[in-house]
């Protein structure tokens, strides 16, 4: 029987052509696939490869910034994660939007605040109508509130169904507000020195930690983290424990603020409190007035303002006279010259202290001159031929030897170097020049510039029997609660003077506050614990209306610096402190006794009571 193969073969030319076309299409398709695979595998830099490969994105991982702590571990500065939330108004379908937008408006008003529910509703509907893709809903949303936000109507649908977007960032928090703000400092985005202030700026390398990196694969729906070899974890910043005692800092801040806040003539002011034995800074307050008249910590005057110290320098003069043997006792008598002293044709009058009515016998004891701060007596003491009179350079060398004019390597940057004129400086400069009247004026704290930090460091050495400790702010670097680096107290000078000289200075300084003729008696004699110290008032150079600089203008206005520096309790000092107030030009007096001493007393009283309790 013969097979019938007619159905297995083409019966016409048309069928032959159709079959050929299909075979051709199959061959072409297979060829394209082979080419595409070849391009991807062997030609990775080609356009096809770039189109086909998934896109990658490198994201910098920011570490959590370390905390700044006080000496007892209380947080002065810390970081928290905050969120900015936005909404793509075009994503959610009408079925979700129309049903849930009212509930979203109510929840936003309740949780975020700042608007009523109706106001939020109008804002959302307006964004929807305009097709806003990045409608801002809120900034600075806390971690607590972000959990609530994620459950709100529409937003709970997520990025691709509801249009919800959130961006995390870090916010620096200061639990004690503006207290010690300039000392704690801040770091802003750019690296300009003006944006790297205080402990935050000086110790940024410790606090910041190390950035990490995560490579993501981008897709239409999400960014997927990869296991790329570039990936590295962020290393969180280390904590810094400071020497600041926030209780003492708060006491000093309140005492100074209460004195200067309501007095518009006060330009700026500061307080420093040191622990006597170590030099540890327990408080550093800086209050100034900005262009709008507002009081705040705008600058660190304690280390950056260097001006003539005035009569607080008499303690330095007395130390030099005792150490050189030009004085052996405070009972030494000095002629008053009826209140008039002449040196190199320069005449100085101090009739208030040394006039014949007060000292009819014509002589004054050194201790009396010190406690009442008699200018001419101290001029005469250093200018005497049997003293430094024949060798002023020796006096400058001596006081520089005390470490008073060293630039202190302080923990935070920006401290102004101190300065003192020397006999060799005859040429006129912006700092002045040496002339016939320079040397006697040095006895009362002119011809030099000293920041408050240097002055209090010297007096702390007197309280410490002559041993000068370097003031410091940072005690420990910590990681996960463990100390990784410790900064112990540092001795600047083992002895700036003998113990006998230090004891003599202590007696002289205690009479300033305990004897009725002392310049700070009426402000400090009733203090909770005995205080020893020295007042100081200095005239400041300022620009007058005629464009020139001077100490007094045609209207009799002066700009003054009032200060008080001392230590307490007298018998066994635990703290040394300085208070300085700088005033704008005025005809009023801003003496150290009336402006700085009362602040010092309030600080000493409260610190003493704090320690007793």
PDB file of N, CA and C in Angstrom, residues 284-375:
ATOM      1  N   UNK A 284      33.847  78.431  82.597  1.00  0.00           N
ATOM      2  CA  UNK A 284      34.317  79.501  81.715  1.00  0.00           C
ATOM      3  C   UNK A 284      33.089  80.144  81.087  1.00  0.00           C
ATOM      4  N   UNK A 285      32.798  81.366  81.504  1.00  0.00           N
ATOM      5  CA  UNK A 285      31.597  82.081  81.055  1.00  0.00           C
ATOM      6  C   UNK A 285      32.031  83.281  80.226  1.00  0.00           C
ATOM      7  N   UNK A 286      31.365  83.507  79.112  1.00  0.00           N
ATOM      8  CA  UNK A 286      31.639  84.656  78.248  1.00  0.00           C
ATOM      9  C   UNK A 286      30.314  85.290  77.833  1.00  0.00           C
ATOM     10  N   UNK A 287      30.032  86.470  78.332  1.00  0.00           N
ATOM     11  CA  UNK A 287      28.787  87.160  77.994  1.00  0.00           C
ATOM     12  C   UNK A 287      29.102  88.506  77.355  1.00  0.00           C
ATOM     13  N   UNK A 288      28.596  88.702  76.154  1.00  0.00           N
ATOM     14  CA  UNK A 288      28.799  89.964  75.460  1.00  0.00           C
ATOM     15  C   UNK A 288      27.502  90.464  74.855  1.00  0.00           C
ATOM     16  N   UNK A 289      27.552  91.675  74.340  1.00  0.00           N
ATOM     17  CA  UNK A 289      26.354  92.286  73.754  1.00  0.00           C
ATOM     18  C   UNK A 289      26.572  92.445  72.252  1.00  0.00           C
ATOM     19  N   UNK A 290      25.641  91.917  71.453  1.00  0.00           N
ATOM     20  CA  UNK A 290      25.776  92.032  70.001  1.00  0.00           C
ATOM     21  C   UNK A 290      25.224  93.358  69.503  1.00  0.00           C
ATOM     22  N   UNK A 291      25.181  93.519  68.173  1.00  0.00           N
ATOM     23  CA  UNK A 291      24.730  94.786  67.593  1.00  0.00           C
ATOM     24  C   UNK A 291      23.300  95.139  67.920  1.00  0.00           C
ATOM     25  N   UNK A 292      22.493  94.130  68.265  1.00  0.00           N
ATOM     26  CA  UNK A 292      21.099  94.371  68.630  1.00  0.00           C
ATOM     27  C   UNK A 292      20.920  94.587  70.130  1.00  0.00           C
ATOM     28  N   UNK A 293      22.033  94.583  70.864  1.00  0.00           N
ATOM     29  CA  UNK A 293      21.959  94.795  72.305  1.00  0.00           C
ATOM     30  C   UNK A 293      21.635  93.540  73.089  1.00  0.00           C
ATOM     31  N   UNK A 294      21.648  92.378  72.437  1.00  0.00           N
ATOM     32  CA  UNK A 294      21.318  91.127  73.121  1.00  0.00           C
ATOM     33  C   UNK A 294      22.546  90.540  73.801  1.00  0.00           C
ATOM     34  N   UNK A 295      22.348  90.009  75.008  1.00  0.00           N
ATOM     35  CA  UNK A 295      23.426  89.369  75.756  1.00  0.00           C
ATOM     36  C   UNK A 295      23.517  87.901  75.356  1.00  0.00           C
ATOM     37  N   UNK A 296      24.734  87.436  75.082  1.00  0.00           N
ATOM     38  CA  UNK A 296      24.925  86.033  74.739  1.00  0.00           C
ATOM     39  C   UNK A 296      26.399  85.689  74.685  1.00  0.00           C
ATOM     40  N   UNK A 297      26.705  84.414  74.460  1.00  0.00           N
ATOM     41  CA  UNK A 297      28.093  83.961  74.352  1.00  0.00           C
ATOM     42  C   UNK A 297      28.523  84.060  72.888  1.00  0.00           C
ATOM     43  N   UNK A 298      28.860  85.270  72.463  1.00  0.00           N
ATOM     44  CA  UNK A 298      29.194  85.518  71.058  1.00  0.00           C
ATOM     45  C   UNK A 298      30.666  85.259  70.778  1.00  0.00           C
ATOM     46  N   UNK A 299      31.510  85.297  71.789  1.00  0.00           N
ATOM     47  CA  UNK A 299      32.943  85.094  71.599  1.00  0.00           C
ATOM     48  C   UNK A 299      33.535  84.596  72.910  1.00  0.00           C
ATOM     49  N   UNK A 300      34.777  84.073  72.838  1.00  0.00           N
ATOM     50  CA  UNK A 300      35.431  83.594  74.054  1.00  0.00           C
ATOM     51  C   UNK A 300      36.388  84.677  74.549  1.00  0.00           C
ATOM     52  N   UNK A 301      35.827  85.661  75.259  1.00  0.00           N
ATOM     53  CA  UNK A 301      36.616  86.795  75.734  1.00  0.00           C
ATOM     54  C   UNK A 301      37.684  86.361  76.739  1.00  0.00           C
ATOM     55  N   UNK A 302      37.445  85.275  77.445  1.00  0.00           N
ATOM     56  CA  UNK A 302      38.369  84.806  78.475  1.00  0.00           C
ATOM     57  C   UNK A 302      39.740  84.468  77.906  1.00  0.00           C
ATOM     58  N   UNK A 303      39.794  84.067  76.650  1.00  0.00           N
ATOM     59  CA  UNK A 303      41.084  83.719  76.048  1.00  0.00           C
ATOM     60  C   UNK A 303      41.443  84.630  74.877  1.00  0.00           C
ATOM     61  N   UNK A 304      40.479  85.350  74.328  1.00  0.00           N
ATOM     62  CA  UNK A 304      40.731  86.114  73.100  1.00  0.00           C
ATOM     63  C   UNK A 304      40.901  87.613  73.319  1.00  0.00           C
ATOM     64  N   UNK A 305      40.458  88.127  74.466  1.00  0.00           N
ATOM     65  CA  UNK A 305      40.588  89.563  74.722  1.00  0.00           C
ATOM     66  C   UNK A 305      41.809  89.814  75.586  1.00  0.00           C
ATOM     67  N   UNK A 306      42.816  90.485  75.023  1.00  0.00           N
ATOM     68  CA  UNK A 306      44.042  90.808  75.751  1.00  0.00           C
ATOM     69  C   UNK A 306      44.176  92.326  75.819  1.00  0.00           C
ATOM     70  N   UNK A 307      44.112  92.870  77.029  1.00  0.00           N
ATOM     71  CA  UNK A 307      44.227  94.312  77.223  1.00  0.00           C
ATOM     72  C   UNK A 307      45.064  94.590  78.470  1.00  0.00           C
ATOM     73  N   UNK A 308      45.307  95.866  78.725  1.00  0.00           N
ATOM     74  CA  UNK A 308      46.070  96.239  79.914  1.00  0.00           C
ATOM     75  C   UNK A 308      45.337  95.746  81.161  1.00  0.00           C
ATOM     76  N   UNK A 309      46.016  95.014  82.056  1.00  0.00           N
ATOM     77  CA  UNK A 309      45.325  94.426  83.210  1.00  0.00           C
ATOM     78  C   UNK A 309      45.000  95.401  84.333  1.00  0.00           C
ATOM     79  N   UNK A 310      45.688  96.553  84.370  1.00  0.00           N
ATOM     80  CA  UNK A 310      45.431  97.486  85.465  1.00  0.00           C
ATOM     81  C   UNK A 310      46.028  96.990  86.772  1.00  0.00           C
ATOM     82  N   UNK A 311      45.370  97.325  87.875  1.00  0.00           N
ATOM     83  CA  UNK A 311      45.970  97.111  89.193  1.00  0.00           C
ATOM     84  C   UNK A 311      46.061  95.659  89.632  1.00  0.00           C
ATOM     85  N   UNK A 312      45.416  94.722  88.941  1.00  0.00           N
ATOM     86  CA  UNK A 312      45.643  93.316  89.295  1.00  0.00           C
ATOM     87  C   UNK A 312      47.102  92.941  89.033  1.00  0.00           C
ATOM     88  N   UNK A 313      47.802  93.750  88.243  1.00  0.00           N
ATOM     89  CA  UNK A 313      49.222  93.484  87.975  1.00  0.00           C
ATOM     90  C   UNK A 313      50.099  93.827  89.179  1.00  0.00           C
ATOM     91  N   UNK A 314      49.559  94.561  90.128  1.00  0.00           N
ATOM     92  CA  UNK A 314      50.353  94.917  91.314  1.00  0.00           C
ATOM     93  C   UNK A 314      50.766  93.674  92.105  1.00  0.00           C
ATOM     94  N   UNK A 315      49.969  92.618  92.031  1.00  0.00           N
ATOM     95  CA  UNK A 315      50.368  91.368  92.661  1.00  0.00           C
ATOM     96  C   UNK A 315      51.619  90.797  92.016  1.00  0.00           C
ATOM     97  N   UNK A 316      51.766  90.973  90.699  1.00  0.00           N
ATOM     98  CA  UNK A 316      52.950  90.525  89.972  1.00  0.00           C
ATOM     99  C   UNK A 316      54.150  91.384  90.377  1.00  0.00           C
ATOM    100  N   UNK A 317      53.939  92.704  90.473  1.00  0.00           N
ATOM    101  CA  UNK A 317      55.003  93.622  90.875  1.00  0.00           C
ATOM    102  C   UNK A 317      55.514  93.269  92.277  1.00  0.00           C
ATOM    103  N   UNK A 318      54.587  93.027  93.189  1.00  0.00           N
ATOM    104  CA  UNK A 318      54.972  92.695  94.559  1.00  0.00           C
ATOM    105  C   UNK A 318      55.769  91.384  94.596  1.00  0.00           C
ATOM    106  N   UNK A 319      55.359  90.415  93.799  1.00  0.00           N
ATOM    107  CA  UNK A 319      56.083  89.146  93.716  1.00  0.00           C
ATOM    108  C   UNK A 319      57.514  89.364  93.232  1.00  0.00           C
ATOM    109  N   UNK A 320      57.687  90.194  92.197  1.00  0.00           N
ATOM    110  CA  UNK A 320      59.019  90.465  91.655  1.00  0.00           C
ATOM    111  C   UNK A 320      59.900  91.166  92.679  1.00  0.00           C
ATOM    112  N   UNK A 321      59.358  92.128  93.409  1.00  0.00           N
ATOM    113  CA  UNK A 321      60.131  92.863  94.419  1.00  0.00           C
ATOM    114  C   UNK A 321      60.582  91.950  95.550  1.00  0.00           C
ATOM    115  N   UNK A 322      59.697  91.054  95.973  1.00  0.00           N
ATOM    116  CA  UNK A 322      60.034  90.122  97.048  1.00  0.00           C
ATOM    117  C   UNK A 322      61.062  89.089  96.588  1.00  0.00           C
ATOM    118  N   UNK A 323      60.884  88.565  95.384  1.00  0.00           N
ATOM    119  CA  UNK A 323      61.789  87.535  94.876  1.00  0.00           C
ATOM    120  C   UNK A 323      63.198  88.072  94.638  1.00  0.00           C
ATOM    121  N   UNK A 324      63.306  89.337  94.243  1.00  0.00           N
ATOM    122  CA  UNK A 324      64.615  89.940  94.004  1.00  0.00           C
ATOM    123  C   UNK A 324      65.242  90.479  95.272  1.00  0.00           C
ATOM    124  N   UNK A 325      64.510  90.431  96.386  1.00  0.00           N
ATOM    125  CA  UNK A 325      65.050  90.898  97.661  1.00  0.00           C
ATOM    126  C   UNK A 325      64.989  92.397  97.855  1.00  0.00           C
ATOM    127  N   UNK A 326      64.300  93.109  96.942  1.00  0.00           N
ATOM    128  CA  UNK A 326      64.170  94.551  97.105  1.00  0.00           C
ATOM    129  C   UNK A 326      63.178  94.885  98.215  1.00  0.00           C
ATOM    130  N   UNK A 327      62.333  93.934  98.552  1.00  0.00           N
ATOM    131  CA  UNK A 327      61.427  94.036  99.694  1.00  0.00           C
ATOM    132  C   UNK A 327      61.599  92.781 100.535  1.00  0.00           C
ATOM    133  N   UNK A 328      61.614  92.932 101.833  1.00  0.00           N
ATOM    134  CA  UNK A 328      61.705  91.757 102.711  1.00  0.00           C
ATOM    135  C   UNK A 328      60.471  91.605 103.588  1.00  0.00           C
ATOM    136  N   UNK A 329      59.704  92.670 103.710  1.00  0.00           N
ATOM    137  CA  UNK A 329      58.502  92.632 104.541  1.00  0.00           C
ATOM    138  C   UNK A 329      57.463  93.621 104.027  1.00  0.00           C
ATOM    139  N   UNK A 330      56.227  93.315 104.285  1.00  0.00           N
ATOM    140  CA  UNK A 330      55.140  94.227 103.892  1.00  0.00           C
ATOM    141  C   UNK A 330      55.055  95.448 104.801  1.00  0.00           C
ATOM    142  N   UNK A 331      55.811  95.407 105.888  1.00  0.00           N
ATOM    143  CA  UNK A 331      55.794  96.529 106.833  1.00  0.00           C
ATOM    144  C   UNK A 331      56.761  97.636 106.429  1.00  0.00           C
ATOM    145  N   UNK A 332      57.514  97.420 105.360  1.00  0.00           N
ATOM    146  CA  UNK A 332      58.448  98.442 104.867  1.00  0.00           C
ATOM    147  C   UNK A 332      57.690  99.735 104.574  1.00  0.00           C
ATOM    148  N   UNK A 333      58.262 100.864 105.004  1.00  0.00           N
ATOM    149  CA  UNK A 333      57.633 102.169 104.787  1.00  0.00           C
ATOM    150  C   UNK A 333      58.229 102.858 103.567  1.00  0.00           C
ATOM    151  N   UNK A 334      57.348 103.495 102.811  1.00  0.00           N
ATOM    152  CA  UNK A 334      57.736 104.188 101.582  1.00  0.00           C
ATOM    153  C   UNK A 334      57.247 105.628 101.667  1.00  0.00           C
ATOM    154  N   UNK A 335      58.076 106.632 101.273  1.00  0.00           N
ATOM    155  CA  UNK A 335      57.622 108.023 101.302  1.00  0.00           C
ATOM    156  C   UNK A 335      56.407 108.237 100.388  1.00  0.00           C
ATOM    157  N   UNK A 336      55.473 109.032 100.865  1.00  0.00           N
ATOM    158  CA  UNK A 336      54.283 109.320 100.050  1.00  0.00           C
ATOM    159  C   UNK A 336      54.515 110.471  99.076  1.00  0.00           C
ATOM    160  N   UNK A 337      55.508 111.307  99.372  1.00  0.00           N
ATOM    161  CA  UNK A 337      55.794 112.475  98.524  1.00  0.00           C
ATOM    162  C   UNK A 337      54.562 113.340  98.315  1.00  0.00           C
ATOM    163  N   UNK A 338      53.698 113.319  99.329  1.00  0.00           N
ATOM    164  CA  UNK A 338      52.458 114.114  99.283  1.00  0.00           C
ATOM    165  C   UNK A 338      51.583 113.776  98.060  1.00  0.00           C
ATOM    166  N   UNK A 339      51.727 112.548  97.576  1.00  0.00           N
ATOM    167  CA  UNK A 339      50.877 112.098  96.470  1.00  0.00           C
ATOM    168  C   UNK A 339      51.375 112.451  95.097  1.00  0.00           C
ATOM    169  N   UNK A 340      52.614 112.961  94.980  1.00  0.00           N
ATOM    170  CA  UNK A 340      53.158 113.358  93.681  1.00  0.00           C
ATOM    171  C   UNK A 340      54.462 112.594  93.433  1.00  0.00           C
ATOM    172  N   UNK A 341      54.574 111.992  92.257  1.00  0.00           N
ATOM    173  CA  UNK A 341      55.776 111.237  91.905  1.00  0.00           C
ATOM    174  C   UNK A 341      56.228 111.644  90.509  1.00  0.00           C
ATOM    175  N   UNK A 342      57.531 111.953  90.381  1.00  0.00           N
ATOM    176  CA  UNK A 342      58.083 112.370  89.083  1.00  0.00           C
ATOM    177  C   UNK A 342      59.181 111.405  88.659  1.00  0.00           C
ATOM    178  N   UNK A 343      59.123 111.020  87.388  1.00  0.00           N
ATOM    179  CA  UNK A 343      60.120 110.093  86.829  1.00  0.00           C
ATOM    180  C   UNK A 343      60.326 110.452  85.371  1.00  0.00           C
ATOM    181  N   UNK A 344      61.597 110.723  84.991  1.00  0.00           N
ATOM    182  CA  UNK A 344      61.920 111.088  83.608  1.00  0.00           C
ATOM    183  C   UNK A 344      61.030 112.225  83.092  1.00  0.00           C
ATOM    184  N   UNK A 345      60.838 113.210  83.921  1.00  0.00           N
ATOM    185  CA  UNK A 345      60.040 114.389  83.585  1.00  0.00           C
ATOM    186  C   UNK A 345      58.547 114.109  83.438  1.00  0.00           C
ATOM    187  N   UNK A 346      58.135 112.877  83.776  1.00  0.00           N
ATOM    188  CA  UNK A 346      56.710 112.530  83.788  1.00  0.00           C
ATOM    189  C   UNK A 346      56.233 112.626  85.241  1.00  0.00           C
ATOM    190  N   UNK A 347      55.156 113.339  85.468  1.00  0.00           N
ATOM    191  CA  UNK A 347      54.633 113.527  86.828  1.00  0.00           C
ATOM    192  C   UNK A 347      53.302 112.801  86.989  1.00  0.00           C
ATOM    193  N   UNK A 348      53.177 112.057  88.110  1.00  0.00           N
ATOM    194  CA  UNK A 348      51.966 111.282  88.396  1.00  0.00           C
ATOM    195  C   UNK A 348      51.433 111.707  89.761  1.00  0.00           C
ATOM    196  N   UNK A 349      50.123 111.928  89.821  1.00  0.00           N
ATOM    197  CA  UNK A 349      49.497 112.372  91.070  1.00  0.00           C
ATOM    198  C   UNK A 349      48.515 111.320  91.582  1.00  0.00           C
ATOM    199  N   UNK A 350      48.587 111.064  92.882  1.00  0.00           N
ATOM    200  CA  UNK A 350      47.666 110.130  93.533  1.00  0.00           C
ATOM    201  C   UNK A 350      47.263 110.727  94.886  1.00  0.00           C
ATOM    202  N   UNK A 351      46.648 111.914  94.809  1.00  0.00           N
ATOM    203  CA  UNK A 351      46.285 112.639  96.029  1.00  0.00           C
ATOM    204  C   UNK A 351      45.200 111.917  96.824  1.00  0.00           C
ATOM    205  N   UNK A 352      44.365 111.143  96.145  1.00  0.00           N
ATOM    206  CA  UNK A 352      43.277 110.418  96.817  1.00  0.00           C
ATOM    207  C   UNK A 352      43.828 109.457  97.863  1.00  0.00           C
ATOM    208  N   UNK A 353      44.884 108.726  97.505  1.00  0.00           N
ATOM    209  CA  UNK A 353      45.433 107.736  98.423  1.00  0.00           C
ATOM    210  C   UNK A 353      46.565 108.279  99.285  1.00  0.00           C
ATOM    211  N   UNK A 354      47.411 109.158  98.714  1.00  0.00           N
ATOM    212  CA  UNK A 354      48.680 109.499  99.353  1.00  0.00           C
ATOM    213  C   UNK A 354      48.799 110.963  99.768  1.00  0.00           C
ATOM    214  N   UNK A 355      47.702 111.683  99.695  1.00  0.00           N
ATOM    215  CA  UNK A 355      47.757 113.090 100.069  1.00  0.00           C
ATOM    216  C   UNK A 355      48.107 113.294 101.538  1.00  0.00           C
ATOM    217  N   UNK A 356      48.588 114.491 101.898  1.00  0.00           N
ATOM    218  CA  UNK A 356      49.018 114.771 103.284  1.00  0.00           C
ATOM    219  C   UNK A 356      47.898 114.657 104.314  1.00  0.00           C
ATOM    220  N   UNK A 357      46.651 114.816 103.897  1.00  0.00           N
ATOM    221  CA  UNK A 357      45.553 114.694 104.858  1.00  0.00           C
ATOM    222  C   UNK A 357      45.398 113.251 105.337  1.00  0.00           C
ATOM    223  N   UNK A 358      45.672 112.290 104.440  1.00  0.00           N
ATOM    224  CA  UNK A 358      45.533 110.879 104.818  1.00  0.00           C
ATOM    225  C   UNK A 358      46.787 110.349 105.503  1.00  0.00           C
ATOM    226  N   UNK A 359      47.941 110.813 105.055  1.00  0.00           N
ATOM    227  CA  UNK A 359      49.204 110.368 105.645  1.00  0.00           C
ATOM    228  C   UNK A 359      50.028 111.602 106.029  1.00  0.00           C
ATOM    229  N   UNK A 360      49.658 112.224 107.135  1.00  0.00           N
ATOM    230  CA  UNK A 360      50.380 113.449 107.547  1.00  0.00           C
ATOM    231  C   UNK A 360      51.837 113.174 107.891  1.00  0.00           C
ATOM    232  N   UNK A 361      52.155 111.927 108.244  1.00  0.00           N
ATOM    233  CA  UNK A 361      53.540 111.588 108.565  1.00  0.00           C
ATOM    234  C   UNK A 361      54.419 111.442 107.345  1.00  0.00           C
ATOM    235  N   UNK A 362      53.798 111.383 106.148  1.00  0.00           N
ATOM    236  CA  UNK A 362      54.580 111.338 104.923  1.00  0.00           C
ATOM    237  C   UNK A 362      55.087 109.960 104.535  1.00  0.00           C
ATOM    238  N   UNK A 363      54.620 108.899 105.242  1.00  0.00           N
ATOM    239  CA  UNK A 363      55.058 107.545 104.892  1.00  0.00           C
ATOM    240  C   UNK A 363      53.884 106.578 104.888  1.00  0.00           C
ATOM    241  N   UNK A 364      53.987 105.552 104.037  1.00  0.00           N
ATOM    242  CA  UNK A 364      52.954 104.527 103.947  1.00  0.00           C
ATOM    243  C   UNK A 364      53.624 103.150 103.913  1.00  0.00           C
ATOM    244  N   UNK A 365      53.038 102.192 104.590  1.00  0.00           N
ATOM    245  CA  UNK A 365      53.563 100.827 104.556  1.00  0.00           C
ATOM    246  C   UNK A 365      53.151 100.142 103.255  1.00  0.00           C
ATOM    247  N   UNK A 366      53.980  99.215 102.803  1.00  0.00           N
ATOM    248  CA  UNK A 366      53.703  98.521 101.547  1.00  0.00           C
ATOM    249  C   UNK A 366      52.374  97.791 101.609  1.00  0.00           C
ATOM    250  N   UNK A 367      52.073  97.138 102.723  1.00  0.00           N
ATOM    251  CA  UNK A 367      50.800  96.419 102.845  1.00  0.00           C
ATOM    252  C   UNK A 367      49.615  97.374 102.727  1.00  0.00           C
ATOM    253  N   UNK A 368      49.766  98.587 103.264  1.00  0.00           N
ATOM    254  CA  UNK A 368      48.690  99.571 103.154  1.00  0.00           C
ATOM    255  C   UNK A 368      48.518 100.021 101.707  1.00  0.00           C
ATOM    256  N   UNK A 369      49.651 100.249 101.036  1.00  0.00           N
ATOM    257  CA  UNK A 369      49.598 100.672  99.635  1.00  0.00           C
ATOM    258  C   UNK A 369      48.957  99.602  98.765  1.00  0.00           C
ATOM    259  N   UNK A 370      49.235  98.334  99.085  1.00  0.00           N
ATOM    260  CA  UNK A 370      48.684  97.251  98.285  1.00  0.00           C
ATOM    261  C   UNK A 370      47.186  97.108  98.507  1.00  0.00           C
ATOM    262  N   UNK A 371      46.755  97.148  99.738  1.00  0.00           N
ATOM    263  CA  UNK A 371      45.335  96.918  99.998  1.00  0.00           C
ATOM    264  C   UNK A 371      44.474  98.065  99.500  1.00  0.00           C
ATOM    265  N   UNK A 372      45.001  99.288  99.486  1.00  0.00           N
ATOM    266  CA  UNK A 372      44.216 100.420  98.967  1.00  0.00           C
ATOM    267  C   UNK A 372      44.552 100.706  97.505  1.00  0.00           C
ATOM    268  N   UNK A 373      45.515  99.941  96.939  1.00  0.00           N
ATOM    269  CA  UNK A 373      45.908 100.045  95.532  1.00  0.00           C
ATOM    270  C   UNK A 373      46.426 101.438  95.180  1.00  0.00           C
ATOM    271  N   UNK A 374      47.431 101.903  95.954  1.00  0.00           N
ATOM    272  CA  UNK A 374      48.034 103.224  95.747  1.00  0.00           C
ATOM    273  C   UNK A 374      49.012 103.159  94.578  1.00  0.00           C
ATOM    274  N   UNK A 375      48.673 103.827  93.488  1.00  0.00           N
ATOM    275  CA  UNK A 375      49.471 103.737  92.267  1.00  0.00           C
ATOM    276  C   UNK A 375      50.895 104.251  92.435  1.00  0.00           C
TER     277      UNK A 375
END
